[in-house]
Every structure is written in structure tokens, then in C-alpha cells.
mmCIF file of C-alpha atoms in Angstrom:
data_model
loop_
_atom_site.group_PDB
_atom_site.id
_atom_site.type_symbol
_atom_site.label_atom_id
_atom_site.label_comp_id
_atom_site.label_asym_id
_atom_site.label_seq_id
_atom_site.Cartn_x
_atom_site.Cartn_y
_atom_site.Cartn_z
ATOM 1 C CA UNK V 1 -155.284 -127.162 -138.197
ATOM 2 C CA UNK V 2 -156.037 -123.264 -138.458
ATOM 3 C CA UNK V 3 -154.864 -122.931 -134.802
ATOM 4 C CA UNK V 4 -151.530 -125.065 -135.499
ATOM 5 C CA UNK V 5 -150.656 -122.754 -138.293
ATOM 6 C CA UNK V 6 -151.215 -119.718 -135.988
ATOM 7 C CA UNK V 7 -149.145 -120.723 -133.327
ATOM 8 C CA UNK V 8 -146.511 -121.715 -135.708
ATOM 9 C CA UNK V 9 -146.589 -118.123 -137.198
ATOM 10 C CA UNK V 10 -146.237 -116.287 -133.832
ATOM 11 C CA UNK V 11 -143.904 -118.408 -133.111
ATOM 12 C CA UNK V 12 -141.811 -117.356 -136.233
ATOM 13 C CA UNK V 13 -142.657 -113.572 -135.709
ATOM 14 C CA UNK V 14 -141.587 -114.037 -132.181
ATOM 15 C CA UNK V 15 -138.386 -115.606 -132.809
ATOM 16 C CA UNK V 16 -137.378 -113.622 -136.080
ATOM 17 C CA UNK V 17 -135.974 -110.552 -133.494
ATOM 18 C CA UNK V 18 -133.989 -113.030 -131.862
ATOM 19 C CA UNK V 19 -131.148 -112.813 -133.598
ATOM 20 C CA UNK V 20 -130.549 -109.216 -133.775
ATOM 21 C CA UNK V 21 -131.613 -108.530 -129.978
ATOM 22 C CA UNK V 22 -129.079 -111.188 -129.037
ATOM 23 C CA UNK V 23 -126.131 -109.242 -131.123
ATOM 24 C CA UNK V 24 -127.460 -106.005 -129.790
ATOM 25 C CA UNK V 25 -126.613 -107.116 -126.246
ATOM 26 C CA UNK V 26 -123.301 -108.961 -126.831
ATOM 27 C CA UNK V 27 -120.888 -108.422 -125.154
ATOM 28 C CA UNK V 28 -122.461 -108.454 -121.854
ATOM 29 C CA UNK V 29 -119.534 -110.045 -120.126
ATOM 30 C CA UNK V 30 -116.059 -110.303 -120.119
ATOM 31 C CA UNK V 31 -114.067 -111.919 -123.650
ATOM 32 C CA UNK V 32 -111.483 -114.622 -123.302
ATOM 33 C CA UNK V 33 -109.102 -114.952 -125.789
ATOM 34 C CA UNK V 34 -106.809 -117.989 -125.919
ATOM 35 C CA UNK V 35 -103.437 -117.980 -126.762
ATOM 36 C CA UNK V 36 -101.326 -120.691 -127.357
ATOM 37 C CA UNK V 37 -97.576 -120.026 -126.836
ATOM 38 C CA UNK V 38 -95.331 -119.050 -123.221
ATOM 39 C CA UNK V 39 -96.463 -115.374 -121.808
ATOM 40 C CA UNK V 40 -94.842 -112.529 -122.723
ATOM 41 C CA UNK V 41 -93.945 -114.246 -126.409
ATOM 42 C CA UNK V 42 -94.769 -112.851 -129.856
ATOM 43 C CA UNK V 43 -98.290 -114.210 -129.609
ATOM 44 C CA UNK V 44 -98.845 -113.473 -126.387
ATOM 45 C CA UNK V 45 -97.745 -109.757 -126.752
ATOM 46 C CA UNK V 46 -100.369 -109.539 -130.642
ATOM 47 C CA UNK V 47 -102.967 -110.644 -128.459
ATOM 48 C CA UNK V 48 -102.606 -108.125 -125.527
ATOM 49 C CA UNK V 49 -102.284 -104.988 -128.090
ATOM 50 C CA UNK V 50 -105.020 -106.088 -129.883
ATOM 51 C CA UNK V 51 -107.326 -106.993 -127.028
ATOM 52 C CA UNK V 52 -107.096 -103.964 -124.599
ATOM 53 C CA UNK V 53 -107.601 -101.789 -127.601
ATOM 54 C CA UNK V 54 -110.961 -104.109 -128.699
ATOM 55 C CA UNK V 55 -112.339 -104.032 -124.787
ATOM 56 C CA UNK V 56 -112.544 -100.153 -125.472
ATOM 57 C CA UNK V 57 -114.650 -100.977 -128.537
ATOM 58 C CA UNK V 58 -117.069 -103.733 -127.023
ATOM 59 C CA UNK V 59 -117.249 -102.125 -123.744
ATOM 60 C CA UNK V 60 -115.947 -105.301 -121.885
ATOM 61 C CA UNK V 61 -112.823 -106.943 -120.701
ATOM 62 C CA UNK V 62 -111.221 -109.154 -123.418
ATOM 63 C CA UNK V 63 -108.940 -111.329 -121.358
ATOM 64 C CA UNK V 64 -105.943 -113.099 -122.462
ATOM 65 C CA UNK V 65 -104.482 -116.199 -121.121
ATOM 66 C CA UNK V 66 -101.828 -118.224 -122.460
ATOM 67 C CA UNK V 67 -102.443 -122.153 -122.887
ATOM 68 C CA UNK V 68 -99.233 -122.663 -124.260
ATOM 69 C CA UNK V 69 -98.242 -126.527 -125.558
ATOM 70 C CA UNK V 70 -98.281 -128.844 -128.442
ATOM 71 C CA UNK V 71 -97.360 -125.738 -130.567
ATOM 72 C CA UNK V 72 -100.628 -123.792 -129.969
ATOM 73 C CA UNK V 73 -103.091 -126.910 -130.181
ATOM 74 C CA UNK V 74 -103.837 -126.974 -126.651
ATOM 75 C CA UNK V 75 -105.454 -123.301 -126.711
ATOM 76 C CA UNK V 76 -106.821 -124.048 -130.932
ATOM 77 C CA UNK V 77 -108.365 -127.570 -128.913
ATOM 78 C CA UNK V 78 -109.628 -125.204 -126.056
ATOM 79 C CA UNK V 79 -111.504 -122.999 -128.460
ATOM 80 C CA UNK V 80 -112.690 -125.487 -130.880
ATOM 81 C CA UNK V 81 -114.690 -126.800 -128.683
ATOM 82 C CA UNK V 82 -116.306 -123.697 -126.666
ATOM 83 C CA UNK V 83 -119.544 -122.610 -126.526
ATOM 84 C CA UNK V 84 -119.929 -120.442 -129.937
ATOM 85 C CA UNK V 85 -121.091 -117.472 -128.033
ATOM 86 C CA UNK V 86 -118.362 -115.146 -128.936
ATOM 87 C CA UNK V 87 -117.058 -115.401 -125.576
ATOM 88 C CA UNK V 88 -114.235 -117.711 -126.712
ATOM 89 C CA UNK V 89 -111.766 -116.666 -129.182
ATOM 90 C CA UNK V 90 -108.641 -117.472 -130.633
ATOM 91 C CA UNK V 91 -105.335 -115.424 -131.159
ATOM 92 C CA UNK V 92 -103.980 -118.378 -133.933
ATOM 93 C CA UNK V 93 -100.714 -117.818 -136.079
ATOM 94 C CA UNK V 94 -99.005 -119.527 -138.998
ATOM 95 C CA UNK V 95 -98.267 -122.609 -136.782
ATOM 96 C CA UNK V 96 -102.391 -123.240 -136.808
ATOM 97 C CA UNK V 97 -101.915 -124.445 -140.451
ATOM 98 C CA UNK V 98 -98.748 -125.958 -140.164
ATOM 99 C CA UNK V 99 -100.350 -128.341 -137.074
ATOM 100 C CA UNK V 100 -103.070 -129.247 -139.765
ATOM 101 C CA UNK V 101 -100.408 -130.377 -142.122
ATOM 102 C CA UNK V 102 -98.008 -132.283 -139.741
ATOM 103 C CA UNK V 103 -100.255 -133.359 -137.013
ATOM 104 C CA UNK V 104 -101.624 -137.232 -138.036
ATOM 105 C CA UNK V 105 -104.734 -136.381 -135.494
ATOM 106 C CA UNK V 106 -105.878 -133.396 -133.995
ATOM 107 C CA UNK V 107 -109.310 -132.681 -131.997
ATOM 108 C CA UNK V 108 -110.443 -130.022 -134.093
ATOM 109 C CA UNK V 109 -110.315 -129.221 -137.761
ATOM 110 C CA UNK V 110 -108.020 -126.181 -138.448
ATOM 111 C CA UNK V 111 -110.340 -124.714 -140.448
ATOM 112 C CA UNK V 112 -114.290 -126.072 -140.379
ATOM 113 C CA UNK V 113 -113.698 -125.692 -136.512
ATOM 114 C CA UNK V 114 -113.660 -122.015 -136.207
ATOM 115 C CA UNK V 115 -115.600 -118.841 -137.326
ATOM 116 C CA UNK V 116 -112.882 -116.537 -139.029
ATOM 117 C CA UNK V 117 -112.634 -112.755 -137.839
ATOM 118 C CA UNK V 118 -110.026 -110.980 -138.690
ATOM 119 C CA UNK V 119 -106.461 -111.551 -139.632
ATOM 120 C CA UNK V 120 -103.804 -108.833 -137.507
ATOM 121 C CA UNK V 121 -100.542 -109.130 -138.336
ATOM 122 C CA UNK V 122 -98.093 -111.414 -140.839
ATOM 123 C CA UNK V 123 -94.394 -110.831 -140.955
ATOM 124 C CA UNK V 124 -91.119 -113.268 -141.923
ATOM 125 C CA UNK V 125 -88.293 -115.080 -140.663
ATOM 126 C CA UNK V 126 -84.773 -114.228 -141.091
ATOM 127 C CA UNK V 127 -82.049 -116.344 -141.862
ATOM 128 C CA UNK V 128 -78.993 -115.722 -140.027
ATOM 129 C CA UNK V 129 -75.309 -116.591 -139.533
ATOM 130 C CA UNK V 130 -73.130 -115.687 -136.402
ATOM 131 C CA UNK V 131 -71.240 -112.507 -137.452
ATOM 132 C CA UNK V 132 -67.990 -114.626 -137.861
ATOM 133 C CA UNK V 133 -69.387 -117.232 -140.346
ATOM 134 C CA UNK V 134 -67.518 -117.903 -143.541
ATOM 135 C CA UNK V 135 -71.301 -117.516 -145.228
ATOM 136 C CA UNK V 136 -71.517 -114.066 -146.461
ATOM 137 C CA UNK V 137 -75.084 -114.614 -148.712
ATOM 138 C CA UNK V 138 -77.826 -116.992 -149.034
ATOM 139 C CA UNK V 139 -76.112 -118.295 -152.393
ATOM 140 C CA UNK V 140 -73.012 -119.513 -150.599
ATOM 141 C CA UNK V 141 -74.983 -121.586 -148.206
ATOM 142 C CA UNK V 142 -76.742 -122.913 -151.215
ATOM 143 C CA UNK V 143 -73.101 -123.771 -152.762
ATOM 144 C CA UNK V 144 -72.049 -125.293 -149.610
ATOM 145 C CA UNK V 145 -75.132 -127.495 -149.066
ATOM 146 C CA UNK V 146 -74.667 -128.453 -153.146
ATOM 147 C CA UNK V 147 -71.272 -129.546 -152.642
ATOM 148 C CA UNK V 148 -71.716 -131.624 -149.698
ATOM 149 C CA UNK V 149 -75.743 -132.319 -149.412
ATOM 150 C CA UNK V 150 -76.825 -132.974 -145.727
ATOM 151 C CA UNK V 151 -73.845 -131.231 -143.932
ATOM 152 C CA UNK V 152 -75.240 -127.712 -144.095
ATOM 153 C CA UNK V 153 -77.269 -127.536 -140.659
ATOM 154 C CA UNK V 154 -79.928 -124.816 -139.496
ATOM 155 C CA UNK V 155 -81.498 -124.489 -136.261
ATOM 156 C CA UNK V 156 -85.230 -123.386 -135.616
ATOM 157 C CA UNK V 157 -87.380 -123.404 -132.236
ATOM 158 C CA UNK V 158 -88.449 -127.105 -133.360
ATOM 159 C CA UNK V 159 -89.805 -130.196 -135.077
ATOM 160 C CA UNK V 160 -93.056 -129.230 -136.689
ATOM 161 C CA UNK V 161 -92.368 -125.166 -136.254
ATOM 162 C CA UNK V 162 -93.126 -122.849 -139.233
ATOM 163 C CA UNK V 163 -89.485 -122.129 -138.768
ATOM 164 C CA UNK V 164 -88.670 -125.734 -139.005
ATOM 165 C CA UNK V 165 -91.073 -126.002 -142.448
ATOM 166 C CA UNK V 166 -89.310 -122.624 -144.056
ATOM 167 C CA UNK V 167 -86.199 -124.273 -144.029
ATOM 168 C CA UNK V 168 -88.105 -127.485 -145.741
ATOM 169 C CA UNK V 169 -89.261 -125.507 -147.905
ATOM 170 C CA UNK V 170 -86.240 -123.336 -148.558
ATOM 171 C CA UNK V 171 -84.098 -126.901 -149.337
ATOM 172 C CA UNK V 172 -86.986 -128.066 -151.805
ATOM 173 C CA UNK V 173 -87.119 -125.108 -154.071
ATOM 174 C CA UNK V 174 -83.668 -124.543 -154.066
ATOM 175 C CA UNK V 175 -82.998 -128.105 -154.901
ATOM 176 C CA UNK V 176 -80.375 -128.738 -151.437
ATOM 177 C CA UNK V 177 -80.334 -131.031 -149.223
ATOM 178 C CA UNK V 178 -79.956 -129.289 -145.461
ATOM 179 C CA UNK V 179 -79.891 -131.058 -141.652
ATOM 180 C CA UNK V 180 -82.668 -129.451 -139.363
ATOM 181 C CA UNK V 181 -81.433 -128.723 -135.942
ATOM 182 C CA UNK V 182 -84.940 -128.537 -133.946
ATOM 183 C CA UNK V 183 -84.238 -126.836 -130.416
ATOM 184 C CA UNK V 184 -86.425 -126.215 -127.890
ATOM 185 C CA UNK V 185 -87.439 -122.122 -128.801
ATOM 186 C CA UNK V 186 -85.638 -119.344 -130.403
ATOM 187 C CA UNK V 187 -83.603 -118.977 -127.764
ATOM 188 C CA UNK V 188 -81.689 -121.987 -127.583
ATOM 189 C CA UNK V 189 -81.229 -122.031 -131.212
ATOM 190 C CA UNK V 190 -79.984 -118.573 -130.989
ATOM 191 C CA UNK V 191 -77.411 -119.561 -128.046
ATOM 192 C CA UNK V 192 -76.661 -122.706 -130.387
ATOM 193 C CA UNK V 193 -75.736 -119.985 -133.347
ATOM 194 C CA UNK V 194 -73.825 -118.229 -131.361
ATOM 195 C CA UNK V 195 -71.798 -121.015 -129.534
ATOM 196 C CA UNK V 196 -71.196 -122.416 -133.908
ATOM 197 C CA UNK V 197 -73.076 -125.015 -133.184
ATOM 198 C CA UNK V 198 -75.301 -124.599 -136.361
ATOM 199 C CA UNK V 199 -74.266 -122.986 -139.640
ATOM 200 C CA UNK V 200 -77.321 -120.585 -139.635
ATOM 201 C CA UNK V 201 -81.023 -120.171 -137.725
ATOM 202 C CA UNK V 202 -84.243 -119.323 -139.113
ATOM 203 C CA UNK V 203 -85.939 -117.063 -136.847
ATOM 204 C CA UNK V 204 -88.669 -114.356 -136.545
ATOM 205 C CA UNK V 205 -87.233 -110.485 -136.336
ATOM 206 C CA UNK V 206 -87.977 -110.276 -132.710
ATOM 207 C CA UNK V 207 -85.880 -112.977 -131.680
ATOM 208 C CA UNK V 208 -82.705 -111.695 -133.237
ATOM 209 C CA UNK V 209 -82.483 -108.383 -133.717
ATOM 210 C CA UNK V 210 -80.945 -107.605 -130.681
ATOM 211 C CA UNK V 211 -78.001 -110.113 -131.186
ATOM 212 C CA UNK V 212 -77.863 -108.353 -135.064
ATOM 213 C CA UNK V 213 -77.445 -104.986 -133.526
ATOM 214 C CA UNK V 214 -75.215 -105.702 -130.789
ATOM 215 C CA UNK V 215 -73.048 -106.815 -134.109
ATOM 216 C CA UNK V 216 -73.262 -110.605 -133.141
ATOM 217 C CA UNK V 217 -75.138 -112.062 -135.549
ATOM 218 C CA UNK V 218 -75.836 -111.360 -139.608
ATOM 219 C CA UNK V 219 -78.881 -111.755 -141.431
ATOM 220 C CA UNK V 220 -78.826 -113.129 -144.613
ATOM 221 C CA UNK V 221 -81.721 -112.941 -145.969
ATOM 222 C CA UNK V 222 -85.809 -112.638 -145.064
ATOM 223 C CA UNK V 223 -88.038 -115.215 -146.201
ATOM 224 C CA UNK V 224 -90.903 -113.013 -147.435
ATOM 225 C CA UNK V 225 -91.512 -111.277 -150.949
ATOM 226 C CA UNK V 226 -90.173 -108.279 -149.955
ATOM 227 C CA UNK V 227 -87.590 -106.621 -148.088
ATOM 228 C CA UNK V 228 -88.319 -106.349 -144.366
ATOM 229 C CA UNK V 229 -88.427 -102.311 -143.557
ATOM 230 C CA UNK V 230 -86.377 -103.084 -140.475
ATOM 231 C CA UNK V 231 -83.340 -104.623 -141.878
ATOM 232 C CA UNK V 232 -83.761 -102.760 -145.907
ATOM 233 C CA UNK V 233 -80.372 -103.681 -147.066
ATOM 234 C CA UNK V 234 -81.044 -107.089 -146.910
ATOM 235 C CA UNK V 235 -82.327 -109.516 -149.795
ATOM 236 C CA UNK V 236 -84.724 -111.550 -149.444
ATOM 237 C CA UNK V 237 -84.530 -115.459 -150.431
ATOM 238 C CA UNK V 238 -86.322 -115.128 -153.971
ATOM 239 C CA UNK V 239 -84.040 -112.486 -154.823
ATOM 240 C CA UNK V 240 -81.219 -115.105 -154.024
ATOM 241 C CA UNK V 241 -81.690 -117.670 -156.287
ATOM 242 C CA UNK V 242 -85.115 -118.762 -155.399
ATOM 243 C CA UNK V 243 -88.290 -117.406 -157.164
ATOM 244 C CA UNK V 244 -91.713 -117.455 -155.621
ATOM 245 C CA UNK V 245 -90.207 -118.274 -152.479
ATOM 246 C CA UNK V 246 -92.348 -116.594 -149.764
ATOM 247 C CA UNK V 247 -92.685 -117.588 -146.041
ATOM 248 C CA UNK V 248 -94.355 -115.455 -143.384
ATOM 249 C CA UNK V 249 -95.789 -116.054 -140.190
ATOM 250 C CA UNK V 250 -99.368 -114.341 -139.458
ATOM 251 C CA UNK V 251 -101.919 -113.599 -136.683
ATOM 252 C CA UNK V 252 -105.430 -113.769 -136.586
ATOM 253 C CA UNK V 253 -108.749 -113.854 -134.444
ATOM 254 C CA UNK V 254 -111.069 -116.769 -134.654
ATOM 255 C CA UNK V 255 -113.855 -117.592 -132.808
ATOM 256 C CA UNK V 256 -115.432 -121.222 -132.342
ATOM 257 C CA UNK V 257 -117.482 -122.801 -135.619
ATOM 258 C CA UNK V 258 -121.039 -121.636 -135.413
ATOM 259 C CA UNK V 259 -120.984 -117.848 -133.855
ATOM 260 C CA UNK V 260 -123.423 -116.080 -134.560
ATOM 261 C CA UNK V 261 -122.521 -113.953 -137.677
ATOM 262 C CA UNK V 262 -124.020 -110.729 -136.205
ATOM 263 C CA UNK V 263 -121.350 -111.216 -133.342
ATOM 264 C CA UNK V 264 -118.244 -112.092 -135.775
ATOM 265 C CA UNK V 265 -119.167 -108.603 -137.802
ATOM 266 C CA UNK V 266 -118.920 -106.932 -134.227
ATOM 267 C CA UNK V 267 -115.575 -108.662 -133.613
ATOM 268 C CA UNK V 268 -114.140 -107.915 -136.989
ATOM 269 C CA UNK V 269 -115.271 -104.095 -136.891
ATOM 270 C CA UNK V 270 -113.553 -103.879 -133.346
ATOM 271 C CA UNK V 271 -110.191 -105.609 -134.554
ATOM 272 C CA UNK V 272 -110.442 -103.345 -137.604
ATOM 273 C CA UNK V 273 -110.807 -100.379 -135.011
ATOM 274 C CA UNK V 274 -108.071 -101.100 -132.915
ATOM 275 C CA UNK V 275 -105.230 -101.516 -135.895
ATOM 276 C CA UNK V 276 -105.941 -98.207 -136.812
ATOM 277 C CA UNK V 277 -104.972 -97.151 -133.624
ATOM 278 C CA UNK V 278 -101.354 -95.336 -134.099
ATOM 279 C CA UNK V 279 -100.358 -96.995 -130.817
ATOM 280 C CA UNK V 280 -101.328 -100.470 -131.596
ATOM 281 C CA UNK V 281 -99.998 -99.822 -134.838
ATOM 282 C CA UNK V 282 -96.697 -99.088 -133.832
ATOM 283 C CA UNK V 283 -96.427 -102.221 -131.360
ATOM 284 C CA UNK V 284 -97.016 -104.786 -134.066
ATOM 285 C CA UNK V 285 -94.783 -102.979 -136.403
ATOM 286 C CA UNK V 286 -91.690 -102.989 -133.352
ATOM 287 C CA UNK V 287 -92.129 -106.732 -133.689
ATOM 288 C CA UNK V 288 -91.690 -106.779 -136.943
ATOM 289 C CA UNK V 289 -95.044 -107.327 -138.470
ATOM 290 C CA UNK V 290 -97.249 -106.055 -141.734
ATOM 291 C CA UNK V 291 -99.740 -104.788 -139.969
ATOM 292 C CA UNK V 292 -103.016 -106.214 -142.232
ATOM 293 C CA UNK V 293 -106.740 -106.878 -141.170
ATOM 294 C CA UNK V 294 -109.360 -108.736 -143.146
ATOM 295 C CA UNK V 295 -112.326 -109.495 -143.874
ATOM 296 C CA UNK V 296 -113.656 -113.259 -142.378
ATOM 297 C CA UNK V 297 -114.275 -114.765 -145.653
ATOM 298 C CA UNK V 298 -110.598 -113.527 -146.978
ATOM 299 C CA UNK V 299 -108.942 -115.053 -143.448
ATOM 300 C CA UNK V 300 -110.565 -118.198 -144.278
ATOM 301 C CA UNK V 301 -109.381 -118.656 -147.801
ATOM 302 C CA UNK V 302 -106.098 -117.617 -146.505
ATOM 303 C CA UNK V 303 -105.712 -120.269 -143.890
ATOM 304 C CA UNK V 304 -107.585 -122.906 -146.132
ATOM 305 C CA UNK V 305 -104.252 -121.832 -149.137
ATOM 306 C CA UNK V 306 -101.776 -122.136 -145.880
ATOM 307 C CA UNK V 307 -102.786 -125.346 -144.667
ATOM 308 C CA UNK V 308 -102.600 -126.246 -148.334
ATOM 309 C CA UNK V 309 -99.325 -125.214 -148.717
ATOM 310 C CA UNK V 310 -98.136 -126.829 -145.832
ATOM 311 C CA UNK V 311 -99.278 -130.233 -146.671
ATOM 312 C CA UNK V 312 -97.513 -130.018 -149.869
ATOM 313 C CA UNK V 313 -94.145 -129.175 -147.658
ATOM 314 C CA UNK V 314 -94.908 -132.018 -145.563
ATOM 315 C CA UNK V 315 -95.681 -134.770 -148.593
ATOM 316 C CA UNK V 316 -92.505 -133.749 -150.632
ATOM 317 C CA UNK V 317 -89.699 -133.107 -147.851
ATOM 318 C CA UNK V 318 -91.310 -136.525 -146.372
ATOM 319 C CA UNK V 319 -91.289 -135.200 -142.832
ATOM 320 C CA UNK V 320 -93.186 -137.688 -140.638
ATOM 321 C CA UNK V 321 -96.291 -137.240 -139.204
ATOM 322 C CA UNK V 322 -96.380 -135.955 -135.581
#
């Protein structure tokens, strides 16, 4: 009995370093972080600024691949289920929440599934008219669409989209009734706004701020609580007639559920690094973003109050399950 008990204490001295030792040597490899949309798009570019600037922190490659599909729930799937090594991660955005709302099944849980690190980046959508449109402010689409309920269209890259769920969300609170236009990307319904096709898009900055400086295009309004610094002279929606009305998109880091905390503090202090980097800095603010890092346990209750949200959008506009 003696002997059992001192076996099981060496046993407990000898594992109690364990855990330190093992964060001490991670990384000792190369870092792959998944990304869930087409190469070279918004996502795809976060996750490249961020991650060349962390390799220089951790001392290894972070790699990014794109495993675009299903509106990022391939790559969230992909990750979910990794080894939780640290190894894996996850460059999610606002459409990770909005898949938990409007997805009937999905192979992971969007939150329980994943070790928060770090949020990186939220900025909004803008709502915008082709430059010859009748609709000089937010409140005359709101008249139109009040007049003659279901005739006022938008488009947005597609079903199930945060885009798509702004404008739900936009019709609720202002008490309208609009007809979604889902296309396949920005950049159809941007070539749909154009050709007058739709009577406005909702869209992020990046996507149509080169068609609003080449004079083609007019935005509106921006769908987050305060003015975007790029476009200042425009209002946003709240200031238009509907209060508390505040959409933005985000990015964030998140590893697979059960990492090793030691490693997720190593991940967060080397995201936190590289955004205050003036370089990196600058990057994420061309594409319009807030440039905003966190702490794991505030990205979780963030993305917890998203997904939230989003099932609220879901149950009241009545959009069907996907």
C-alpha cells in the first residue's frame, strides 16, 4: 500500500512539469491556419497579415490555406475536429455565428468546438445605390418599401450571408418588408447594381469602394454605430431612422476545443504583437476594418452574443433553415 502511494506521488511530481515544458517548446513546427472563403478575399488577405507577422513571434511558419465552401464551414469543420495541439487554427468571421443560427446541422458547435484566441478585426457593410438611383437616403428606401412592401429589392453575396441577415435585420427594425436578391459573391451583386437590376446592395467597404470612387455607385449609409472613417460624410443606419441598429462583420483566431491554455496565451500574445505592428495595422485598416484584439474569454462572449443575435434574426424574419 506504502509503495502504491509512492509511485503514485512520483508519478504526480513527474508529470506536474509537463505542462509547462510542453508550452515552452511549442511551436516546434510549422502553424496552419484555415481559412474558409476563395484566396485572395477579405479573409484570406486578415489571415495572411496577421500570420506572417505572428511566424516572426513564434519562430515558425504559420501557413494559410483557403478551404473555401459552405460559407466557411468546410475550414470551421476542418478545425473543429483537429488535433488540439495548437497546430490547427482558425481565421473565423461574422459568418461563423451566422452558420450557427441558419444551419439546421453542422459538425461542430460554433462555439464549445473551439478554444478562443484573439479577435483581429470587425468592420461594416455599406448600403449602396447605383449613382443614378432615384434613392438619395436610407429614409427614402424605407418610404418606398412602406408604400409598396416586398417590391424594394437588395442584393448581397447570398442566402445565409451576414450580408443577406443585415438586410433581415435592417427590414425588422425598421418595420419594411424588402425582397433579398442572394447572388453568388459581391461581385455579381455589384455587376447586378450596376446593370439596375436591384434597387440597392449591402456590401463590405472593400467590395465597393472602387465603383464609389470611380463615381458609379453611392453609399447610403453603413450599418455600424458609427460613421466609417473612410466614407465620414455618410450616416449610418441608426442615425436614419433606426436606433440600436448595428451590424459589423469581424475576424478572429480560434484554435480547436481543448488546447492547451499555456499555448492559447502564446497565440493571443503573438496576435496582440502583430496588430501593433504599424504595417499590419495599416492593411486591415485599407480594408476597412476597426482594428481590435481581445482577450479569449471576451472573443468567446462575443461570439456566444453573435450567434445569439443571429438566431433571433433567423426566428423572427422566418428565414428557413439551411
Amino acid at each position: 500500500m506504502k509503495r502504491r502511494h509512492f509511485v503514485a506521488s512520483c508519478g504526480a511530481a513527474l508529470a506536474w512539469p509537463l505542462r509547462p515544458s510542453f508550452a515552452a517548446a511549442y511551436p516546434d513546427k510549422a502553424i496552419k491556419l484555415y481559412q474558409g472563403y476563395a484566396p485572395g478575399g477579405n479573409a484570406d488577405a486578415i489571415a495572411r497579415a496577421v500570420g506572417m507577422e505572428m511566424s516572426k513571434t513564434l519562430g515558425q511558419a504559420v501557413v494559410v490555406e483557403a478551404q473555401s465552401g459552405a460559407g466557411g464551414n468546410i475550414a470551421a469543420s476542418t478545425v473543429a475536429h483537429a488535433k488540439a495541439d495548437g497546430y490547427t487554427l482558425l481565421l473565423a468571421t461574422g459568418g461563423h455565428a451566422v452558420a450557427g443560427a441558419l444551419y439546421e446541422t453542422l459538425t461542430y458547435k460554433t462555439v464549445s468546438d473551439f478554444e478562443m484566441v484573439s479577435t483581429i478585426t470587425y468592420f461594416p457593410f455599406l448600403f449602396a445605390v447605383n449613382a443614378n438611383a432615384k434613392f438619395q437616403s436610407l429614409k427614402e428606401i424605407m418610404a418606398a418599401a412602406k408604400a409598396a412592401p416586398g417590391t424594394v429589392s437588395y442584393g448581397t453575396a447570398g442566402i445565409g450571408s451576414t450580408h443577406h441577415l443585415a438586410g433581415e435585420l435592417f427590414a425588422s427594425m425598421s418595420g419594411n418588408s424588402l425582397l433579398h436578391v442572394p447572388y453568388r459573391g459581391d461581385a455579381a451583386a455589384l455587376t447586378a447594381l450596376l446593370a439596375g437590376d436591384v434597387a440597392f446592395i449591402i456590401a463590405p467597404p472593400t467590395a465597393a469602394m472602387s465603383n464609389i470612387e470611380a463615381g458609379k455607385l453611392r453609399a447610403l449609409a453603413v450599418s455600424g454605430p458609427q460613421r466609417w472613417p473612410g466614407l465620414p460624410q455618410v450616416p449610418t443606419v441608426a442615425e436614419q431612422g433606426v436606433p440600436g441598429y448595428d451590424v459589423r462583420s469581424w475576424a478572429g483566431l480560434m484554435a480547436p476545443a481543448g488546447t492547451p491554455g499555456p499555448v492559447v496565451e502564446q497565440l493571443n500574445a503573438a496576435v496582440l504583437k502583430a496588430l501593433e505592428v504599424p504595417a499590419v495595422r495599416k492593411r486591415l485598416e485599407d480594408m476597412g476594418g476597426e482594428v481590435r484584439a481581445s482577450t479569449p474569454a471576451e472573443m468567446k462572449a462575443m461570439v456566444s452574443a453573435e450567434l445569439e443575435k443571429w438566431k433571433r434574426v433567423v426566428a423572427d424574419a422566418r428565414i428557413p433553415k439551411q
